[in-house]
Coordinates of C-alpha atoms in Angstrom, one line a residue:
X1 CA -17.8 18.0 -13.7
X2 CA -15.8 15.4 -15.6
X3 CA -17.4 13.5 -18.4
X4 CA -18.9 10.4 -16.7
X5 CA -18.0 8.2 -19.7
X6 CA -14.4 9.3 -19.7
X7 CA -14.2 9.1 -15.8
X8 CA -15.2 5.5 -16.0
X9 CA -12.8 4.5 -18.8
X10 CA -10.0 6.6 -17.3
X11 CA -10.6 5.0 -13.9
X12 CA -10.4 1.5 -15.4
X13 CA -7.1 2.3 -17.2
X14 CA -5.5 3.8 -14.2
X15 CA -6.4 0.9 -11.9
X16 CA -5.4 -1.6 -14.5
X17 CA -2.0 0.0 -14.9
X18 CA -1.5 0.1 -11.1
X19 CA -2.6 -3.5 -10.8
X20 CA -0.1 -4.5 -13.4
X21 CA 2.7 -2.8 -11.7
X22 CA 1.7 -4.3 -8.3
X23 CA 1.6 -7.8 -9.9
X24 CA 5.2 -7.3 -10.9
X25 CA 6.2 -5.9 -7.5
X26 CA 4.4 -8.7 -5.7
X27 CA 6.1 -11.3 -7.8
X28 CA 9.6 -9.8 -7.0
X29 CA 8.7 -9.7 -3.3
X30 CA 7.3 -13.2 -3.3
X31 CA 10.3 -14.6 -5.1
X32 CA 12.7 -13.0 -2.6
X33 CA 10.7 -14.3 0.4
X34 CA 10.5 -17.8 -1.1
X35 CA 14.3 -17.9 -1.6
X36 CA 15.2 -16.4 1.7
X37 CA 12.8 -18.3 3.9
X38 CA 12.6 -21.6 2.0
X39 CA 9.7 -24.0 2.1
X40 CA 9.8 -24.1 5.9
X41 CA 9.5 -20.4 6.3
X42 CA 6.7 -20.1 3.6
X43 CA 4.8 -22.8 5.5
X44 CA 4.9 -20.7 8.7
X45 CA 3.7 -17.7 6.7
X46 CA 0.8 -19.7 5.2
X47 CA -0.2 -21.0 8.6
X48 CA -0.4 -17.5 10.1
X49 CA -2.1 -15.9 7.1
X50 CA -5.6 -17.5 6.7
X51 CA -7.1 -15.8 9.7
X52 CA -6.3 -12.3 8.4
X53 CA -8.9 -12.2 5.4
X54 CA -11.6 -13.4 7.8
X55 CA -10.8 -10.7 10.4
X56 CA -10.6 -8.0 7.8
X57 CA -13.9 -9.1 6.2
X58 CA -15.6 -8.8 9.6
X59 CA -14.1 -5.4 10.5
X60 CA -14.9 -3.9 7.0
X61 CA -18.5 -5.3 7.1
X62 CA -18.7 -4.9 3.3
X63 CA -18.7 -1.1 3.7
X64 CA -16.1 -0.3 1.0
X65 CA -18.6 -1.3 -1.7
X66 CA -21.5 0.3 0.1
X67 CA -19.6 3.6 0.6
X68 CA -18.5 3.8 -3.1
X69 CA -22.2 3.2 -4.2
X70 CA -23.7 5.7 -1.7
X71 CA -21.0 8.4 -2.3
X72 CA -21.5 8.1 -6.1
X73 CA -25.3 8.6 -5.7
X74 CA -24.9 11.5 -3.3
X75 CA -22.3 13.1 -5.6
X76 CA -24.7 12.8 -8.5
X77 CA -27.4 14.5 -6.4
X78 CA -24.9 17.2 -5.2
X79 CA -25.5 16.3 -1.5
X80 CA -22.1 17.0 0.0
X81 CA -23.4 16.8 3.6
X82 CA -24.5 13.2 3.0
X83 CA -21.1 12.3 1.6
X84 CA -19.4 13.6 4.8
X85 CA -22.0 11.8 7.0
X86 CA -21.3 8.5 5.1
X87 CA -17.6 8.9 5.8
X88 CA -18.0 9.7 9.5
X89 CA -20.4 6.9 10.2
X90 CA -18.3 4.4 8.3
X91 CA -15.1 5.4 10.1
X92 CA -16.8 5.2 13.5
X93 CA -18.1 1.6 12.8
X94 CA -14.9 0.2 11.3
X95 CA -12.7 1.9 14.0
X96 CA -14.7 0.4 16.9
X97 CA -14.9 -3.0 15.3
X98 CA -11.3 -3.3 14.2
X99 CA -9.8 -2.0 17.4
X100 CA -12.0 -4.3 19.4
X101 CA -11.1 -7.4 17.3
X102 CA -7.4 -6.5 17.3
X103 CA -7.3 -6.0 21.1
X104 CA -9.1 -9.4 21.5
X105 CA -6.7 -11.1 19.1
X106 CA -3.6 -9.7 20.8
X107 CA -4.8 -10.6 24.4
X108 CA -5.9 -14.1 23.3
X109 CA -3.1 -14.6 20.8
X110 CA -1.6 -17.6 22.7
X111 CA -5.0 -19.4 23.0
X112 CA -5.8 -18.7 19.3
X113 CA -2.3 -20.0 18.3
X114 CA -2.8 -23.2 20.4
X115 CA -6.0 -24.0 18.5
X116 CA -5.2 -22.9 14.9
X117 CA -1.5 -23.4 14.5
X118 CA -0.1 -26.9 13.9
X119 CA 3.4 -25.4 14.2
X120 CA 3.7 -23.0 17.2
X121 CA 6.7 -21.3 15.5
X122 CA 4.1 -19.5 13.4
X123 CA 2.9 -17.6 16.5
X124 CA 5.4 -14.8 15.9
X125 CA 4.2 -14.3 12.4
X126 CA 0.5 -14.3 13.5
X127 CA 1.3 -11.8 16.2
X128 CA 3.1 -9.6 13.7
X129 CA 0.2 -9.4 11.3
X130 CA -2.5 -8.8 13.9
X131 CA -2.3 -5.0 14.0
X132 CA -3.1 -4.8 10.2
X133 CA -6.9 -5.1 10.7
X134 CA -7.7 -1.4 11.9
X135 CA -5.2 -0.1 9.3
X136 CA -6.8 -1.9 6.4
X137 CA -10.4 -1.1 7.6
X138 CA -9.8 2.6 7.7
X139 CA -7.9 2.5 4.4
X140 CA -10.9 0.7 2.9
X141 CA -13.3 3.5 4.0
X142 CA -11.1 6.1 2.3
X143 CA -10.7 4.0 -0.8
X144 CA -14.5 3.6 -0.9
X145 CA -14.9 7.3 -0.9
X146 CA -12.3 7.8 -3.7
X147 CA -14.1 5.1 -5.8
X148 CA -17.5 6.8 -5.3
X149 CA -16.0 10.1 -6.5
X150 CA -14.3 8.2 -9.3
X151 CA -10.9 9.6 -8.3
X152 CA -9.0 6.4 -9.0
X153 CA -5.5 8.0 -9.2
X154 CA -5.4 8.3 -5.4
X155 CA -6.2 4.5 -5.0
X156 CA -3.7 3.5 -7.7
X157 CA -0.9 5.6 -6.3
X158 CA -1.6 4.3 -2.7
X159 CA -1.5 0.7 -3.9
X160 CA 1.8 1.2 -5.9
X161 CA 3.3 3.0 -2.9
X162 CA 2.2 0.2 -0.6
X163 CA 3.8 -2.6 -2.6
X164 CA 7.0 -0.6 -3.1
X165 CA 7.4 0.1 0.6
X166 CA 6.5 -3.6 1.3
X167 CA 9.4 -4.8 -0.9
X168 CA 11.9 -2.4 0.9
X169 CA 10.6 -3.5 4.3
X170 CA 10.7 -7.2 3.4
X171 CA 14.3 -6.9 2.2
X172 CA 15.4 -5.1 5.3
X173 CA 13.4 -7.1 8.0
X174 CA 13.9 -10.6 6.6
X175 CA 17.7 -9.9 6.1
X176 CA 17.9 -8.4 9.7
X177 CA 15.9 -11.2 11.5
X178 CA 17.0 -14.3 9.5
X179 CA 20.1 -14.8 11.7
X180 CA 17.7 -15.2 14.7
X181 CA 15.8 -18.0 13.0
X182 CA 13.2 -18.6 10.3
X183 CA 10.3 -18.0 12.7
X184 CA 11.5 -14.5 13.4
X185 CA 12.2 -13.9 9.7
X186 CA 8.7 -14.9 8.8
X187 CA 7.4 -12.5 11.5
X188 CA 9.5 -9.8 9.8
X189 CA 7.9 -10.5 6.5
X190 CA 4.4 -10.1 8.1
X191 CA 5.5 -6.9 9.8
X192 CA 6.5 -5.6 6.4
X193 CA 2.9 -5.9 5.3
X194 CA 1.7 -3.9 8.3
X195 CA 4.2 -1.1 7.8
X196 CA 3.4 -0.8 4.1
X197 CA -0.4 -0.7 4.8
X198 CA 0.2 2.0 7.4
X199 CA 2.3 4.1 4.8
X200 CA -0.6 3.6 2.3
X201 CA -3.2 4.7 4.9
X202 CA -1.1 7.9 5.6
X203 CA -1.0 8.7 1.9
X204 CA -4.8 8.3 1.5
X205 CA -5.3 10.5 4.6
X206 CA -3.1 13.3 3.1
X207 CA -4.9 12.9 -0.3
X208 CA -8.3 13.2 1.5
X209 CA -7.1 16.3 3.4
X210 CA -6.0 17.9 0.1
X211 CA -8.7 16.9 -2.3
X212 CA -11.6 15.5 -0.1
X213 CA -14.6 17.1 1.5
X214 CA -14.4 20.4 3.3
X215 CA -16.2 20.5 6.7
X216 CA -19.1 22.9 6.8
X217 CA -19.5 25.4 9.6
X218 CA -21.0 23.8 12.8
X219 CA -20.3 20.2 11.6
X220 CA -18.8 17.9 14.1
X221 CA -18.4 14.1 14.5
X222 CA -21.2 14.3 17.2
X223 CA -23.7 15.9 14.8
X224 CA -23.0 13.4 12.0
X225 CA -23.3 10.4 14.3
X226 CA -26.4 11.8 16.0
X227 CA -28.3 12.2 12.6
X228 CA -26.6 9.3 11.0
X229 CA -29.1 6.5 11.8
X230 CA -30.6 6.4 8.3
X231 CA -27.1 6.5 6.8
X232 CA -26.1 3.6 9.0
X233 CA -29.1 1.6 7.9
X234 CA -28.3 2.3 4.2
X235 CA -24.7 1.3 4.7
X236 CA -25.5 -2.0 6.5
X237 CA -28.3 -3.0 4.1
X238 CA -25.7 -2.8 1.3
X239 CA -22.6 -3.9 3.3
X240 CA -23.8 -6.8 5.3
X241 CA -24.7 -9.1 2.3
X242 CA -21.2 -8.3 0.9
X243 CA -19.6 -9.0 4.2
X244 CA -21.6 -12.3 4.4
X245 CA -20.2 -13.3 1.0
X246 CA -16.7 -12.5 2.2
X247 CA -17.1 -14.6 5.4
X248 CA -18.5 -17.5 3.4
X249 CA -15.7 -17.3 0.9
X250 CA -13.1 -17.2 3.7
X251 CA -14.7 -20.3 5.4
X252 CA -15.0 -22.2 2.2
X253 CA -11.4 -21.4 1.2
X254 CA -10.3 -22.7 4.6
X255 CA -12.2 -26.0 4.1
X256 CA -11.6 -26.5 0.3
X257 CA -8.2 -28.3 0.7
X258 CA -9.8 -30.7 3.1
X259 CA -12.8 -31.2 0.8
X260 CA -10.5 -31.9 -2.2
X261 CA -8.2 -34.3 -0.4
X262 CA -11.2 -36.2 1.1
X263 CA -12.7 -36.6 -2.3
X264 CA -9.5 -37.8 -3.7
X265 CA -9.2 -40.3 -0.9
X266 CA -12.6 -41.6 -1.9
X267 CA -11.2 -42.2 -5.3
X268 CA -8.5 -44.4 -3.8
X269 CA -5.6 -41.9 -4.0
X270 CA -3.1 -41.9 -1.1
X271 CA -2.4 -38.9 1.2
X272 CA 1.0 -38.1 -0.3
X273 CA -0.3 -38.2 -3.9
X274 CA -3.5 -36.2 -3.0
X275 CA -1.3 -33.5 -1.4
X276 CA 0.9 -33.4 -4.5
X277 CA -2.2 -33.2 -6.9
X278 CA -3.8 -30.5 -4.8
X279 CA -0.5 -28.6 -5.1
X280 CA -0.5 -28.9 -8.9
X281 CA -4.0 -27.5 -9.0
X282 CA -3.8 -24.7 -6.3
X283 CA -0.1 -23.8 -6.6
X284 CA 0.4 -24.0 -10.4
X285 CA -2.9 -24.0 -12.4
X286 CA -4.8 -21.4 -10.4
X287 CA -2.1 -18.6 -10.4
X288 CA -2.0 -18.9 -14.3
X289 CA -5.8 -18.9 -14.6
X290 CA -6.2 -15.8 -12.3
X291 CA -3.3 -13.9 -13.9
X292 CA -5.3 -12.0 -16.6
X293 CA -8.2 -11.1 -14.1
X294 CA -6.4 -8.0 -12.7
X295 CA -7.9 -6.1 -15.7
X296 CA -11.5 -7.3 -15.1
X297 CA -11.0 -6.7 -11.4
X298 CA -9.9 -3.1 -12.0
X299 CA -12.9 -2.7 -14.3
X300 CA -15.2 -4.0 -11.7
X301 CA -13.8 -1.5 -9.1
X302 CA -14.6 1.4 -11.4
X303 CA -17.9 -0.1 -12.5
X304 CA -19.7 0.0 -9.1
X305 CA -19.9 3.8 -8.7
X306 CA -20.3 4.3 -12.5
X307 CA -23.5 2.0 -12.5
X308 CA -24.6 3.7 -9.2
X309 CA -24.4 7.1 -10.7
X310 CA -26.4 6.1 -13.8
X311 CA -29.0 4.3 -11.7
X312 CA -29.7 7.1 -9.3
X313 CA -30.2 9.5 -12.3
X314 CA -32.4 6.8 -13.9
X315 CA -30.3 6.9 -17.0
X316 CA -31.1 3.3 -18.2
X317 CA -29.3 4.0 -21.6
X318 CA -26.0 4.8 -19.8
X319 CA -26.3 1.7 -17.6
X320 CA -26.7 -0.6 -20.6
X321 CA -23.8 1.3 -22.4
X322 CA -21.5 0.7 -19.4
X323 CA -22.7 -2.9 -19.1
X324 CA -21.9 -3.5 -22.8
X325 CA -18.4 -1.8 -22.3
X326 CA -17.6 -4.1 -19.4
X327 CA -18.7 -7.3 -21.1
X328 CA -16.7 -6.4 -24.3
X329 CA -13.6 -5.8 -22.2
X330 CA -14.1 -9.1 -20.5
X331 CA -14.5 -10.7 -23.9
X332 CA -11.4 -9.1 -25.4
X333 CA -9.2 -10.1 -22.5
X334 CA -10.7 -13.4 -21.7
X335 CA -10.6 -14.7 -25.3
X336 CA -6.7 -14.6 -25.9
X337 CA -6.1 -15.7 -22.2
X338 CA -8.3 -18.8 -22.7
X339 CA -6.5 -19.7 -26.0
X340 CA -3.0 -19.3 -24.5
X341 CA -3.9 -21.2 -21.3
X342 CA -5.5 -24.0 -23.3
X343 CA -3.1 -24.2 -26.3
X344 CA 0.1 -23.8 -24.3
X345 CA -1.0 -25.5 -21.1
X346 CA 1.7 -28.1 -20.7
X347 CA 4.6 -26.0 -22.2
X348 CA 3.7 -23.1 -19.7
X349 CA 3.6 -25.3 -16.6
X350 CA 6.8 -27.0 -17.8
X351 CA 8.7 -23.8 -18.5
X352 CA 7.5 -21.8 -15.4
X353 CA 7.2 -24.5 -12.8
X354 CA 8.9 -27.5 -14.2
X355 CA 5.6 -29.4 -13.7
X356 CA 4.2 -30.7 -17.0
X357 CA 1.6 -32.8 -15.0
X358 CA -0.2 -29.5 -14.1
X359 CA -0.8 -28.8 -17.8
X360 CA -3.6 -31.2 -18.1
X361 CA -5.5 -29.5 -15.2
X362 CA -4.8 -26.2 -16.8
X363 CA -6.3 -27.4 -20.0
X364 CA -9.4 -28.7 -18.4
X365 CA -10.1 -25.5 -16.5
X366 CA -9.1 -23.0 -19.2
X367 CA -12.3 -23.2 -21.3
X368 CA -14.6 -23.0 -18.2
X369 CA -12.5 -20.1 -16.8
X370 CA -13.4 -18.1 -19.9
X371 CA -16.7 -17.3 -18.1
X372 CA -14.8 -16.1 -15.0
X373 CA -13.7 -13.0 -16.9
X374 CA -17.3 -12.0 -17.2
X375 CA -18.3 -12.8 -13.6
X376 CA -16.4 -9.9 -11.9
X377 CA -18.1 -7.2 -14.1
X378 CA -21.5 -8.9 -13.7
X379 CA -21.0 -9.0 -9.9
X380 CA -20.1 -5.3 -9.9
X381 CA -23.1 -4.4 -11.9
X382 CA -25.4 -6.2 -9.4
X383 CA -23.7 -4.2 -6.6
X384 CA -24.0 -0.9 -8.4
X385 CA -27.7 -1.6 -8.9
X386 CA -28.0 -2.2 -5.1
X387 CA -28.9 -5.9 -5.5
X388 CA -26.4 -7.1 -2.8
X389 CA -28.8 -9.8 -1.5
X390 CA -29.0 -11.3 -5.1
X391 CA -25.2 -11.3 -5.4
X392 CA -24.9 -13.0 -1.9
X393 CA -27.4 -15.7 -2.7
X394 CA -26.0 -16.4 -6.2
X395 CA -22.6 -16.9 -4.5
X396 CA -24.0 -19.2 -1.8
X397 CA -25.9 -21.4 -4.4
X398 CA -22.8 -21.5 -6.7
X399 CA -20.4 -22.3 -3.8
X400 CA -22.7 -25.0 -2.5
X401 CA -23.0 -26.6 -6.0
X402 CA -19.2 -26.3 -6.4
X403 CA -18.5 -28.1 -3.1
X404 CA -20.9 -30.9 -4.0
X405 CA -19.5 -31.2 -7.5
X406 CA -15.9 -31.3 -6.2
X407 CA -16.9 -34.2 -3.9
X408 CA -18.9 -36.1 -6.4
X409 CA -16.7 -35.8 -9.4
X410 CA -13.4 -35.9 -7.4
X411 CA -14.4 -39.2 -5.7
X412 CA -15.2 -40.7 -9.1
X413 CA -12.6 -39.2 -11.4
X414 CA -9.8 -38.0 -9.1
X415 CA -8.1 -34.7 -9.5
X416 CA -9.5 -34.2 -13.1
X417 CA -13.0 -34.5 -11.5
X418 CA -12.1 -31.9 -8.9
X419 CA -11.0 -29.5 -11.6
X420 CA -14.2 -30.0 -13.5
X421 CA -16.2 -29.4 -10.3
X422 CA -14.5 -26.2 -9.7
X423 CA -15.0 -25.0 -13.2
X424 CA -18.7 -25.7 -13.4
X425 CA -19.2 -23.9 -10.1
X426 CA -17.6 -20.8 -11.6
X427 CA -19.8 -21.1 -14.8
X428 CA -22.9 -21.4 -12.6
X429 CA -22.1 -18.3 -10.6
X430 CA -21.6 -16.3 -13.8
X431 CA -24.9 -17.5 -15.2
X432 CA -26.8 -16.7 -11.9
X433 CA -25.4 -13.1 -11.9
X434 CA -26.3 -12.8 -15.5
X435 CA -29.9 -13.9 -14.9
X436 CA -30.3 -11.7 -11.9
X437 CA -29.3 -8.6 -14.0
X438 CA -31.6 -9.7 -16.8
X439 CA -34.6 -10.1 -14.5
X440 CA -33.9 -6.6 -13.0
X441 CA -33.3 -4.3 -15.9
X442 CA -33.0 -6.5 -19.0
X443 CA -29.8 -7.3 -20.8
X444 CA -29.3 -6.2 -24.4
X445 CA -26.2 -7.0 -26.4
X446 CA -25.0 -7.1 -30.0
X447 CA -24.1 -10.7 -31.0
X448 CA -21.8 -9.6 -33.8
X449 CA -18.7 -8.8 -31.6
X450 CA -18.9 -12.2 -29.9
X451 CA -19.0 -14.0 -33.2
X452 CA -16.1 -12.0 -34.5
X453 CA -14.0 -12.6 -31.3
X454 CA -14.9 -16.3 -31.6
X455 CA -13.5 -16.4 -35.1
X456 CA -10.3 -14.5 -34.0
X457 CA -9.9 -17.1 -31.2
X458 CA -10.0 -20.0 -33.6
X459 CA -7.5 -18.2 -36.0
X460 CA -5.2 -17.4 -33.0
X461 CA -5.2 -21.1 -31.9
X462 CA -4.4 -22.4 -35.4
X463 CA -1.7 -19.8 -35.9
X464 CA -0.3 -20.6 -32.4
X465 CA -0.2 -24.3 -33.1
X466 CA 1.6 -23.7 -36.5
X467 CA 4.2 -21.2 -35.0
X468 CA 5.0 -23.4 -32.1
X469 CA 5.6 -26.4 -34.4
X470 CA 7.6 -24.4 -36.8
X471 CA 9.9 -22.9 -34.1
X472 CA 10.5 -26.3 -32.5
X473 CA 11.2 -27.7 -36.0
X474 CA 13.8 -25.0 -36.5
X475 CA 15.6 -26.2 -33.3
X476 CA 14.4 -23.6 -30.8
X477 CA 14.1 -24.7 -27.1
X478 CA 10.7 -25.3 -25.6
X479 CA 11.0 -22.1 -23.4
X480 CA 11.7 -19.8 -26.3
X481 CA 9.3 -21.5 -28.7
X482 CA 6.6 -21.1 -26.1
X483 CA 7.4 -17.4 -25.4
X484 CA 7.8 -16.3 -29.0
X485 CA 4.8 -18.3 -30.3
X486 CA 2.6 -16.8 -27.6
X487 CA 3.7 -13.2 -28.4
X488 CA 3.3 -13.8 -32.2
X489 CA -0.2 -15.4 -31.7
X490 CA -1.3 -12.5 -29.4
X491 CA -0.2 -10.0 -32.0
X492 CA -2.0 -12.0 -34.7
X493 CA -5.2 -12.0 -32.5
X494 CA -5.2 -8.2 -32.3
X495 CA -4.5 -7.9 -36.0
X496 CA -7.5 -10.0 -36.8
X497 CA -9.6 -7.9 -34.4
X498 CA -8.6 -4.8 -36.4
X499 CA -9.2 -6.5 -39.7
X500 CA -12.7 -7.6 -38.6
X501 CA -13.3 -4.1 -37.2
X502 CA -14.1 -5.6 -33.8
X503 CA -12.0 -2.9 -32.3
X504 CA -12.8 0.5 -33.7
X505 CA -9.5 2.3 -33.5
X506 CA -10.8 5.6 -34.8
X507 CA -13.3 5.8 -32.0
X508 CA -10.6 4.8 -29.5
X509 CA -8.2 7.6 -30.7
X510 CA -11.1 10.1 -30.5
X511 CA -11.6 9.3 -26.8
X512 CA -7.8 9.6 -25.9
X513 CA -7.9 13.4 -25.4
X514 CA -10.6 12.8 -22.7
X515 CA -8.2 10.5 -20.8
X516 CA -5.4 12.9 -20.5

């Protein structure tokens, strides 16, 4: 069996690398779609898209997290029959639910479109994306299995393959259908997502056939489902709270624009200006704030089965070691990201979007978003410990508080108040998850690395301010001054980490052979 420590670290690195590639591929695909379809076509896509996350959340029932946890525990105990039973029961549930919902969506598509779509031209795009639910649901079950077995290469490869195929299909279908009108081209872009998800599912299925569980003599679907009542109960006990969180998040995301614009109207801001300010916040500030989180999200994916394995073997020391590793990664990534987004807020939004007004919002949110880079690992630790109900209620409390804060602060201080309300909601969620873990198993950490990283952040900010001023004084353009000063400051940050021995490179190089 692979060293569990190296499996966890290796899984995180593999998923982070794949996520980085996918971000680049997604950016290329999005850029082409935006240029080909224009604002009108993108509007049709956005109208058809919001229903998809809700349908997928319902069909998955939170099972991917539950599967990864239960498979990791069964693998640690050497119970291969239970692993196969988990897969069979999960596939049966998701297949029945997703096919039923997809059939209902297709049969009632015109009625759904008449209620939800303000522009009926988005009907074709909605119709094209509908078949994605069963494909994503079955893929999620297989990904849950691979996560539980800590075989992250299969997931990473399938994700990269999916995004590569999607780009090819988008290029082909949008080019082919654009002469027939923007509505058909938007539908083609949606159909590209379905095709790429299907290819990804086929890859995962082949990977499972090659490297997955071997069926024992006498095992059938019927026997697994007949004796799978206890497994179904375990899956639903863990999955339903996660599904509930997903549903609440989808519903809240759908109503958040209305909440923000209403609060801005209470502050005396007109409809057109409110829409513009919301665009600055959601379209410009948020993408930059969430950009670095692909690393902590990848870490969280690997963390759930890693914590589950350690918990089922009652290895408290290993749980705390992995928790400490996760928090340190969040710290090391979040610190320079926060400095960059705060220090270069206005130059970044000016160079990337041509919208310097968004820089003020970015600067308000950046310090509070520092806590967001810890939240994903903390949430994953709660799930790994089986405390899905605690994670759900923490999310409900934080989301409710965020909604109230947006309304109260937004109606008093405009868009700056909205940004502040969103930020304190994120901070509250991180704190609630932290206290839930502390009350369950305690939380021990060394303060020294946090002090050292704090010092490195201050030095990075000072060096960044000096380098930006120096380059502009030398006559460099704002764009080049921004890029070069950010690169130099980030290098300076890592140099100070090494000088203060915050990163132990000797220990890092000793672990490298384990990762190959």
